[in-house]
Coordinates of C-alpha atoms and ligand atoms in Angstrom, one line a residue:
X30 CA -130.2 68.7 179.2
X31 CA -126.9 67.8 180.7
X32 CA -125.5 64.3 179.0
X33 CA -122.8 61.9 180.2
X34 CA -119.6 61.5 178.4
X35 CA -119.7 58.8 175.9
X36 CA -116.7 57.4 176.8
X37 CA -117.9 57.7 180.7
X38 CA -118.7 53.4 180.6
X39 CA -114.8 53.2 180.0
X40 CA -113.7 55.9 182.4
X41 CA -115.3 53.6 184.9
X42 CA -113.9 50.2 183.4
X43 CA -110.6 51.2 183.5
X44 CA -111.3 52.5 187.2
X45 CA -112.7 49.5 188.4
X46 CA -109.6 47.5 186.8
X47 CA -107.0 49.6 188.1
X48 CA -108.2 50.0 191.4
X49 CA -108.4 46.3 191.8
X50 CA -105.1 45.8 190.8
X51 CA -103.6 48.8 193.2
X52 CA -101.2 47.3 195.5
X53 CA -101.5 50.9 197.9
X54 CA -105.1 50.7 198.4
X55 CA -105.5 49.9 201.7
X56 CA -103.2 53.0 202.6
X57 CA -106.3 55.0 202.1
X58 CA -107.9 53.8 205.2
X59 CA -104.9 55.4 207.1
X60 CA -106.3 58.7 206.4
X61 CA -109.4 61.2 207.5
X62 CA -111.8 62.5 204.8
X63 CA -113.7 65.0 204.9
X64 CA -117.5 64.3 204.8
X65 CA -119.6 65.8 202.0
X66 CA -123.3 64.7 202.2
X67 CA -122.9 61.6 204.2
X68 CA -119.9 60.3 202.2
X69 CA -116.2 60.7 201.8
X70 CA -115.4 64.0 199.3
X71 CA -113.2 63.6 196.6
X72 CA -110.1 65.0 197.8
X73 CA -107.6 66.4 195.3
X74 CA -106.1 69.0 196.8
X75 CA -103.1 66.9 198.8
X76 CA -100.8 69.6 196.8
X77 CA -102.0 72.0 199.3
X78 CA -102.8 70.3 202.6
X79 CA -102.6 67.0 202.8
X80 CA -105.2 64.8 204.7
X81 CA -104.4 63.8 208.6
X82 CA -102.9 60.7 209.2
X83 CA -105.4 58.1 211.6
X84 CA -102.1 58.1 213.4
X85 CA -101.3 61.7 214.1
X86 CA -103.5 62.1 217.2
X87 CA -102.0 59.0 218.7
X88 CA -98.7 60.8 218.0
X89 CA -99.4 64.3 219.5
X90 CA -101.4 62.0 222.7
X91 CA -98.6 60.4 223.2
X92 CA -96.2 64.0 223.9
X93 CA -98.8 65.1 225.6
X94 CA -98.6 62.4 228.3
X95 CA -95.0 62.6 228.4
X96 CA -95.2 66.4 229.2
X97 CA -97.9 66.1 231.7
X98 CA -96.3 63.1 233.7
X99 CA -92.7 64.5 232.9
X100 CA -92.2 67.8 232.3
X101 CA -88.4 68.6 232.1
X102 CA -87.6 65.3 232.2
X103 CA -89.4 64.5 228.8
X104 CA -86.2 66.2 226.9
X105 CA -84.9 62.9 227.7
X106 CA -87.4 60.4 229.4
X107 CA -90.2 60.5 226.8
X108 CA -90.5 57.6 224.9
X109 CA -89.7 60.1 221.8
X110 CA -86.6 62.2 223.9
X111 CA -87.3 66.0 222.8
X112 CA -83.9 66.8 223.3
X113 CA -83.1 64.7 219.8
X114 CA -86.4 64.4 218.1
X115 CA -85.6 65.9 215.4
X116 CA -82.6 63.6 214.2
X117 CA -85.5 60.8 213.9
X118 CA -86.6 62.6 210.6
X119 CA -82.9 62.7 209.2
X120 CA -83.4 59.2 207.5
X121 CA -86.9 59.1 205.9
X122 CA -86.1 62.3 204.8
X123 CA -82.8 61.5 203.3
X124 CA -84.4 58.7 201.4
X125 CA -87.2 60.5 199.9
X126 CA -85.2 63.9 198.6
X127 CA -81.8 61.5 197.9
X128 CA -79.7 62.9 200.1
X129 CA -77.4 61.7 203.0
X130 CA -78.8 61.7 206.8
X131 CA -76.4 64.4 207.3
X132 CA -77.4 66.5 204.2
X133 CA -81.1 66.9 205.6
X134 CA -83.0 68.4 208.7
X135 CA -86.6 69.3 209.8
X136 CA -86.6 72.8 211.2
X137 CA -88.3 75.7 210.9
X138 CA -90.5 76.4 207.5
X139 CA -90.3 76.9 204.2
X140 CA -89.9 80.3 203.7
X141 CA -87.7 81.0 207.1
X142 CA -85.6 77.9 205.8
X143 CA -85.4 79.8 202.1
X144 CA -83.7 82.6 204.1
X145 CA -81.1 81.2 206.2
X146 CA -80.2 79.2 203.1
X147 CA -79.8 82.4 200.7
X148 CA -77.7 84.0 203.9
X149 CA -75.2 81.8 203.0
X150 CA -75.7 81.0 199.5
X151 CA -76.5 84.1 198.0
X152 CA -73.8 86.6 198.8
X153 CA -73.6 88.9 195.5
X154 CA -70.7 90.8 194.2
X155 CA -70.7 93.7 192.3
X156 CA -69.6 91.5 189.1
X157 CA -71.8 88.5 190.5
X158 CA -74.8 89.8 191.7
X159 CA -78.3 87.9 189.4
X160 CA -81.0 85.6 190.4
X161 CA -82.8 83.9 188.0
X162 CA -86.2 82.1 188.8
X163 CA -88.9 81.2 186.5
X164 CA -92.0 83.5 185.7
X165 CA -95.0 83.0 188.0
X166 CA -93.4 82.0 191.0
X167 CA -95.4 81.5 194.2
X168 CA -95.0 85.0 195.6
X169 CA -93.6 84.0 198.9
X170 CA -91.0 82.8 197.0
X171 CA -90.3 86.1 195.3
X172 CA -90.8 88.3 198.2
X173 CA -87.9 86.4 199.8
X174 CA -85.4 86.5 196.6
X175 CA -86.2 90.3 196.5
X176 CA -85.6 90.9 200.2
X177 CA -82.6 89.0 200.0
X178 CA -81.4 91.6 196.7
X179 CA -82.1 94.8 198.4
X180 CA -80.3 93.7 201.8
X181 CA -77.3 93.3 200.0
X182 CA -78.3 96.6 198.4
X183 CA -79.0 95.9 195.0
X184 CA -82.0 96.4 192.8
X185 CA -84.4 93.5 191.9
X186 CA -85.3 95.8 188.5
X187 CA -81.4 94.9 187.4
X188 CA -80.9 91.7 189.5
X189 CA -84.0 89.4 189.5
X190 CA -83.9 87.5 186.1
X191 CA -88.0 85.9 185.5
X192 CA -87.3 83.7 182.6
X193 CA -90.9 83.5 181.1
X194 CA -93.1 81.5 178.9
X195 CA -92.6 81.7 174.7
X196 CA -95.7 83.7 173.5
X197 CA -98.8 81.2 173.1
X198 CA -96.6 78.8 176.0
X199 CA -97.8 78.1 179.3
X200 CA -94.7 76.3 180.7
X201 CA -90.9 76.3 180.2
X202 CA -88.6 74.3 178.4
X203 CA -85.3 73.5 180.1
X204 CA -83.7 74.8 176.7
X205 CA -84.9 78.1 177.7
X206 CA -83.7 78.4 181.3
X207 CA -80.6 77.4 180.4
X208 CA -80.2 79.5 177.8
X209 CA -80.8 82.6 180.2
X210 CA -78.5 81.3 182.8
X211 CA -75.8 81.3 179.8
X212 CA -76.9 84.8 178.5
X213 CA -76.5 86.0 181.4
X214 CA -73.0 84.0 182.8
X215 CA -70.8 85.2 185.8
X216 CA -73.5 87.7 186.5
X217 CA -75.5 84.8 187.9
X218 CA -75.4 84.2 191.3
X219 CA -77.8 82.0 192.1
X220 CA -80.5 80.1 190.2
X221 CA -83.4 79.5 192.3
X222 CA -85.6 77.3 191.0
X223 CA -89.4 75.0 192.0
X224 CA -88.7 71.2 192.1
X225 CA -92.4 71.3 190.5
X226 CA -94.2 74.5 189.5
X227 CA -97.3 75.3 192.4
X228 CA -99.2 76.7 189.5
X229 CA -98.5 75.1 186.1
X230 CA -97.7 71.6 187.9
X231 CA -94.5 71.5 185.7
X232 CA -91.8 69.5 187.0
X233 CA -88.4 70.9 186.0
X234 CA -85.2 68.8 184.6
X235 CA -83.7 69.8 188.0
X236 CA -80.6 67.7 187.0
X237 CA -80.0 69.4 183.8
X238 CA -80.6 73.0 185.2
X239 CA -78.4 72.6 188.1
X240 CA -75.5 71.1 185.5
X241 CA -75.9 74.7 183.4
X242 CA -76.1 77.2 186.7
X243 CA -73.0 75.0 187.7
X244 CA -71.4 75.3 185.0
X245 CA -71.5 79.6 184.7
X246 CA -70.2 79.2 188.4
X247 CA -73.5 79.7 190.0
X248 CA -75.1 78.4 193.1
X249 CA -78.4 76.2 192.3
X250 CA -81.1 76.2 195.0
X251 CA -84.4 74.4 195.3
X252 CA -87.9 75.0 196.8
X253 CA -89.4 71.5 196.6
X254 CA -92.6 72.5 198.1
X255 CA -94.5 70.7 195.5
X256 CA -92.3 68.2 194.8
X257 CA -91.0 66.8 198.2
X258 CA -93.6 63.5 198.3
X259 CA -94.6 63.5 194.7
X260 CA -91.9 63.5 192.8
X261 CA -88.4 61.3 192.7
X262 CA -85.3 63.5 193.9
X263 CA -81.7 62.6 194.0
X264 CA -80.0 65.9 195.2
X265 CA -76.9 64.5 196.3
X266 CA -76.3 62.9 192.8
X267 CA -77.6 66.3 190.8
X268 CA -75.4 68.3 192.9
X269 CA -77.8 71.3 194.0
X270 CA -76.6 73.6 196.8
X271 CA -79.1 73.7 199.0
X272 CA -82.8 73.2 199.1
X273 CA -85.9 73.9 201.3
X274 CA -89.5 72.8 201.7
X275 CA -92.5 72.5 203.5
X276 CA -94.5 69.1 204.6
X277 CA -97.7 70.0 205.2
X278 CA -99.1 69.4 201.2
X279 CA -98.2 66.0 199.8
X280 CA -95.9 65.2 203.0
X281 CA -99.8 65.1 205.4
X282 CA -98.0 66.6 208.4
X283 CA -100.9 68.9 208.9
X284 CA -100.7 73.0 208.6
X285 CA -97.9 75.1 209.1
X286 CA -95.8 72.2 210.3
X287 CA -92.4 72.0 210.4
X288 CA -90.6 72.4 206.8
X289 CA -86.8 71.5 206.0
X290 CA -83.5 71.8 204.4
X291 CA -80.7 70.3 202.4
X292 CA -77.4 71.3 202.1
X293 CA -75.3 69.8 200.1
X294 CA -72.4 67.5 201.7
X295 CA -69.8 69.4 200.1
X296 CA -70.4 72.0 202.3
X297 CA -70.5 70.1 205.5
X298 CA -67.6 71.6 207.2
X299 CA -67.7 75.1 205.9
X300 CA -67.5 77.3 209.1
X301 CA -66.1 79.9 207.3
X302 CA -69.5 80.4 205.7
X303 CA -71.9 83.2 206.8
X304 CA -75.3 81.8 208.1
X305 CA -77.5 83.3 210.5
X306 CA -76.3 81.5 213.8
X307 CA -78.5 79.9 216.7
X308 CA -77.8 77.7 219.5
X309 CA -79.2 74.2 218.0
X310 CA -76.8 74.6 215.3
X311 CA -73.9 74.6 217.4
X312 CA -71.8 71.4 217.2
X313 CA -73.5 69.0 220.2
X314 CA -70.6 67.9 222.4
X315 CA -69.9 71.8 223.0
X316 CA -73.6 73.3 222.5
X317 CA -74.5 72.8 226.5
X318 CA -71.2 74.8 227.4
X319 CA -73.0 78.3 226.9
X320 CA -69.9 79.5 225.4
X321 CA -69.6 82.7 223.5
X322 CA -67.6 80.8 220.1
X323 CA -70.4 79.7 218.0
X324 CA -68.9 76.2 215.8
X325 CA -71.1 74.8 213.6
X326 CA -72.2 71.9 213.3
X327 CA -71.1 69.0 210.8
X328 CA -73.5 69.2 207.9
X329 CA -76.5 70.9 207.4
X330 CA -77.2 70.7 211.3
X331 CA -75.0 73.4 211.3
X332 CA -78.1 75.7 210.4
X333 CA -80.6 74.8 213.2
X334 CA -81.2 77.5 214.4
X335 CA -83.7 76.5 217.8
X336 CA -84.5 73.4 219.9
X337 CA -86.8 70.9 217.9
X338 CA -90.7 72.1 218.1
X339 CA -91.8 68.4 219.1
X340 CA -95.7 69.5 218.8
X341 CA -94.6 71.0 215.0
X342 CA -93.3 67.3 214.4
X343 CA -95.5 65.2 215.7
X344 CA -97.5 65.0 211.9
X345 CA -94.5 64.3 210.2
X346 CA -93.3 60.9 212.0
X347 CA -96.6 59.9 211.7
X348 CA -97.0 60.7 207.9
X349 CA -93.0 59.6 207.1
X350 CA -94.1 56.2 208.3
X351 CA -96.7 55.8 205.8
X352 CA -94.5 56.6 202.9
X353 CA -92.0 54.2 204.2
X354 CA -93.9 51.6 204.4
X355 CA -95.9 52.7 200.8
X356 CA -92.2 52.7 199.4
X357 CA -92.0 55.6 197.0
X358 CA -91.5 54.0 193.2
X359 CA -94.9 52.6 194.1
X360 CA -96.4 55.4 194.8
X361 CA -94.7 56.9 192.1
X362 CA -96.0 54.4 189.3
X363 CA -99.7 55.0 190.8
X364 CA -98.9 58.6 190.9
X365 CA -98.3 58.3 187.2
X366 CA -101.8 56.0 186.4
X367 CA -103.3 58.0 188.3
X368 CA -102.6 61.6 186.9
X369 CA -102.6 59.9 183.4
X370 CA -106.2 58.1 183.8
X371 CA -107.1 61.9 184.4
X372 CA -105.1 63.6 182.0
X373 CA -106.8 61.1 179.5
X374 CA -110.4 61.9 181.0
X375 CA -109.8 65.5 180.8
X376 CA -109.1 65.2 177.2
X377 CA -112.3 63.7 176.3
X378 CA -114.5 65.9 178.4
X379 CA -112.0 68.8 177.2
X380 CA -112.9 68.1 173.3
X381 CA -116.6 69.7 173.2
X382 CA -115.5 72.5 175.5
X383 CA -112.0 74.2 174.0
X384 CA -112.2 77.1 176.5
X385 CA -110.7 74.9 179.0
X386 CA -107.7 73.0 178.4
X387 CA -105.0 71.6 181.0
X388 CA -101.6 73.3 180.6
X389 CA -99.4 70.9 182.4
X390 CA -96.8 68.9 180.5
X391 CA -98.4 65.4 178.8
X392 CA -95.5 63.5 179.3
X393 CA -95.2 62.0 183.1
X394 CA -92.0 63.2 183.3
X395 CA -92.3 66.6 183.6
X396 CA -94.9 66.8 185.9
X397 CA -96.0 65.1 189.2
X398 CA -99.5 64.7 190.6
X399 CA -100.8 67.7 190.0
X400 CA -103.1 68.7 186.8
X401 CA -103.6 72.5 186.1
X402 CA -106.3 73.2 184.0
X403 CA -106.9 76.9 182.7
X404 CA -110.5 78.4 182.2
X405 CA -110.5 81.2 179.0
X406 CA -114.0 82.2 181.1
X407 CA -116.1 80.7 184.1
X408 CA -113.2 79.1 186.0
X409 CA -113.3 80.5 188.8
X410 CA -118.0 79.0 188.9
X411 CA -116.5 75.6 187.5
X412 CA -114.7 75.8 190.6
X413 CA -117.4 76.4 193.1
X414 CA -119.4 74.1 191.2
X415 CA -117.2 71.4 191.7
X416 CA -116.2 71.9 195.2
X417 CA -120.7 72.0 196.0
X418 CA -120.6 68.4 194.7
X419 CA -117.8 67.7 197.4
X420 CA -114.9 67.9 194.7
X421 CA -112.4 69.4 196.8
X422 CA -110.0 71.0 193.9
X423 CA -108.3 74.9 194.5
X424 CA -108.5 77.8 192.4
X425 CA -105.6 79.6 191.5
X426 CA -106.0 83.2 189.9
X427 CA -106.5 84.4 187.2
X428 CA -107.6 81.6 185.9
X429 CA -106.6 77.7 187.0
X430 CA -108.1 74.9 189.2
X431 CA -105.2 72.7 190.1
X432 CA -106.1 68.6 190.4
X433 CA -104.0 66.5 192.1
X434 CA -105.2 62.6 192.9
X435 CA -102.3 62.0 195.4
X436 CA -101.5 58.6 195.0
X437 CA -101.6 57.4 199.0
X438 CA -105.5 57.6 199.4
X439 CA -107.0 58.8 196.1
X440 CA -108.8 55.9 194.4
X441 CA -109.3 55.8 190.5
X442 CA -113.0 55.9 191.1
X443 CA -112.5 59.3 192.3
X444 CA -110.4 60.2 189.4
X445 CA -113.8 59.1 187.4
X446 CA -116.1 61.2 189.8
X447 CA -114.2 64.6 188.8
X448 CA -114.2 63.7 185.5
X449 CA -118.1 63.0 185.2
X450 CA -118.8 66.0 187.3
X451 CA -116.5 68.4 185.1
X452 CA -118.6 66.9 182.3
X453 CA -121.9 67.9 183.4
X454 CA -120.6 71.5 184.8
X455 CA -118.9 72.4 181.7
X456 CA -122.3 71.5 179.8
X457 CA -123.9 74.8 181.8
X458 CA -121.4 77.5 181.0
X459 CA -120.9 76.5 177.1
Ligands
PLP2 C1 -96.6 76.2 199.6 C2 -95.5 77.0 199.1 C3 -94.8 77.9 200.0 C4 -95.2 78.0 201.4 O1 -94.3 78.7 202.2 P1 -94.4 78.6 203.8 O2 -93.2 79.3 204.3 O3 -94.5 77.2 204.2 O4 -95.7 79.4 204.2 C5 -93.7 78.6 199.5 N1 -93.3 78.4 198.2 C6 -94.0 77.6 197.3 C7 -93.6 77.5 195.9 C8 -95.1 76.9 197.8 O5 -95.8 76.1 197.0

């Protein structure tokens, strides 16, 4: 006989009350849900694709038309000129990673934007040569940082620096990271670090990290995949390098769209350093000259590398809009009731059923939306489980379902509803 949750009756009091009082509410209506047995699912999985935008077909409509009735001309004549499209996403972006306009762009994607950045910011000397990143990393990730180590001819065996877990730990402390970047010292080249973890959901003190790889001389990179949208960033202020991410999880730009990149101001007018070259990121007043001598442009324009992919785009204007108009402390404070209503639910439901416990940092500030709970057996059937009663969470070998109530259209109801339903699934495989 599977029983509710004692505390369920307050699990839904304190839903009821906080969703009345939720000044984003109505931003929910500005997005598509999936349909599970006639009624919206409970979507928690905007860490990995984010929902569509009601605007984004009117968006993608709109340069349509403009390329049926204009063809070449659109570059200019379209209501949204193609030829500069892309400097529309220099502001919102700006003001959501705390940069300058000229310190962000939209190109590309993630992994092809990791890259081009390492091209330039990774250049290892025989003294100089180390990478550290911390263990688990999304493989991508380390399939890049590797590559980029054997081009330059070294060994990831000797080079690549995983700083892992104490025993009994699931996350790091920033203690720890820094105290590898200081064991290891002018042999560190680069430190390339996640903004938030994709599997623990641990968001890193990115300030205090980038101070220590500064301070042994090393370069400080970010992949803020999980964290662009969910979490507060002020990379001109912290000082990092360069960064990259992707926009299709809590950005709602839909999949595989365009990703980007920050370099830092300070090396705006660097010409002198090696990148990977293309036409777009030729300086403007010269780039229609088809000349041989490629001059970069000012800032991190400078690393285009191709003409805007307008169609690529198209879900990011559409989803920027939304978060401008949310504002993002708001949507940070829900994010924060939101993931803490859980965190607290989890707990309760958590208590009778030990083999499952939720390894993401308690305190708000090192982590963002996301919840990452780890299964000692049945994870992987509590996840199909909860995804049959249209509880759209993701599984994450071995053993983790990742929750994450992103605060533009989850309610606190829904919060409730995987809480109840964890509840009753848990009560099967005990
Ligand atoms: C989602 C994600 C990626 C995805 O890379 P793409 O190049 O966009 O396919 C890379 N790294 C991390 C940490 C991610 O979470």
């Amino acid at each position: 006989m599977k029983t509710q949750h004692p505390n369920s009756a307050r699990w839904n009091q304190r839903a009821t009350e906080l969703d009345a009082a939720d000044t984003l509410s109505t931003f929910r209506q500005q997005f598509s849900l999936p349909q599970h047995d006639g009624a919206d699912v409970v979507y928690m999985c905007g860490n990995s694709l984010g929902l569509q935008p009601a605007r984004t077909q009117e968006y993608f409509e709109q340069e349509l038309k403009d390329w049926r009735g204009l063809a070449v001309d659109g570059h200019f004549k379209a209501r949204n000129p193609w030829y500069s499209y892309h400097r529309w996403f220099a502001e919102p972006l700006a003001r959501l990673v705390g940069a300058k306009p000229h310190e962000v762009v939209a190109m590309n994607s993630l992994t092809v934007n990791l890259h081009l950045a390492m091209v330039s910011f990774y250049r290892p000397t025989s003294v100089r040569s180390k990478i550290i990143i911390a263990g688990h990393e999304f493989p991508s990730d380390r399939y890049a940082v590797e590559s980029q180590i054997r081009v330059h001819g070294f060994e990831p065996a000797d080079t690549l620096i995983e700083v892992q877990p104490l025993p009994g730990q699931s996350t790091l402390t920033t203690e720890q990271i820094c105290a590898a970047i200081a064991e290891h010292g002018d042999s560190v080249a680069l430190v390339m670090l996640s903004g938030v973890h994709f599997y623990t959901g641990q968001r890193f003190e990115m300030q205090t990290i980038a101070s220590c790889a500064t301070s042994v001389g090393a370069h400080i990179g970010l992949d803020l995949a999980h964290a662009i949208g969910n979490v507060e960033l002020k990379l001109h202020d912290w000082g990092i390098d360069f960064a990259v991410w992707c926009s299709y999880k809590y950005l709602n730009s839909g999949p595989g769209a365009v990703g980007g990149m920050f370099v830092h101001e300070k090396y705006a007018e660097r010409p002198d350093l090696p990148r990977f070259a293309g036409w777009w990121g030729n300086e403007e007043s010269t780039r229609f000259l088809m000349q041989h001598d490629f001059t970069p442009s000012y800032g991190v324009d400078g690393w285009q590398l191709s003409n805007a992919p307008v169609m690529n785009m198209v879900g990011l204007r559409a989803s920027l809009e939304l978060f401008d108009a949310a504002g993002f402390p708001a949507l940070c404070d829900k994010r924060n009731a939101l993931t803490g209503l859980l965190h607290e639910i989890l707990m309760d439901v958590f208590e009778a059923h030990p083999w499952a416990k939720v390894i993401t940092p308690a305190d708000p500030s090192q982590r963002g939306a996301q919840l990452s709970v780890q299964f000692e057996h049945d994870g992987r059937a509590v996840f199909e489980a909860l995804i049959a009663r249209g509880i759209i969470v993701d599984w994450r070998t071995p053993d983790v379902i990742r929750i994450s109530p992103a605060p533009l259209y989850v309610r606190f109801a829904d919060v409730v509803r995987v809480g109840e339903a964890l509840n009753a699934i848990l009560q099967e495989f005990s």
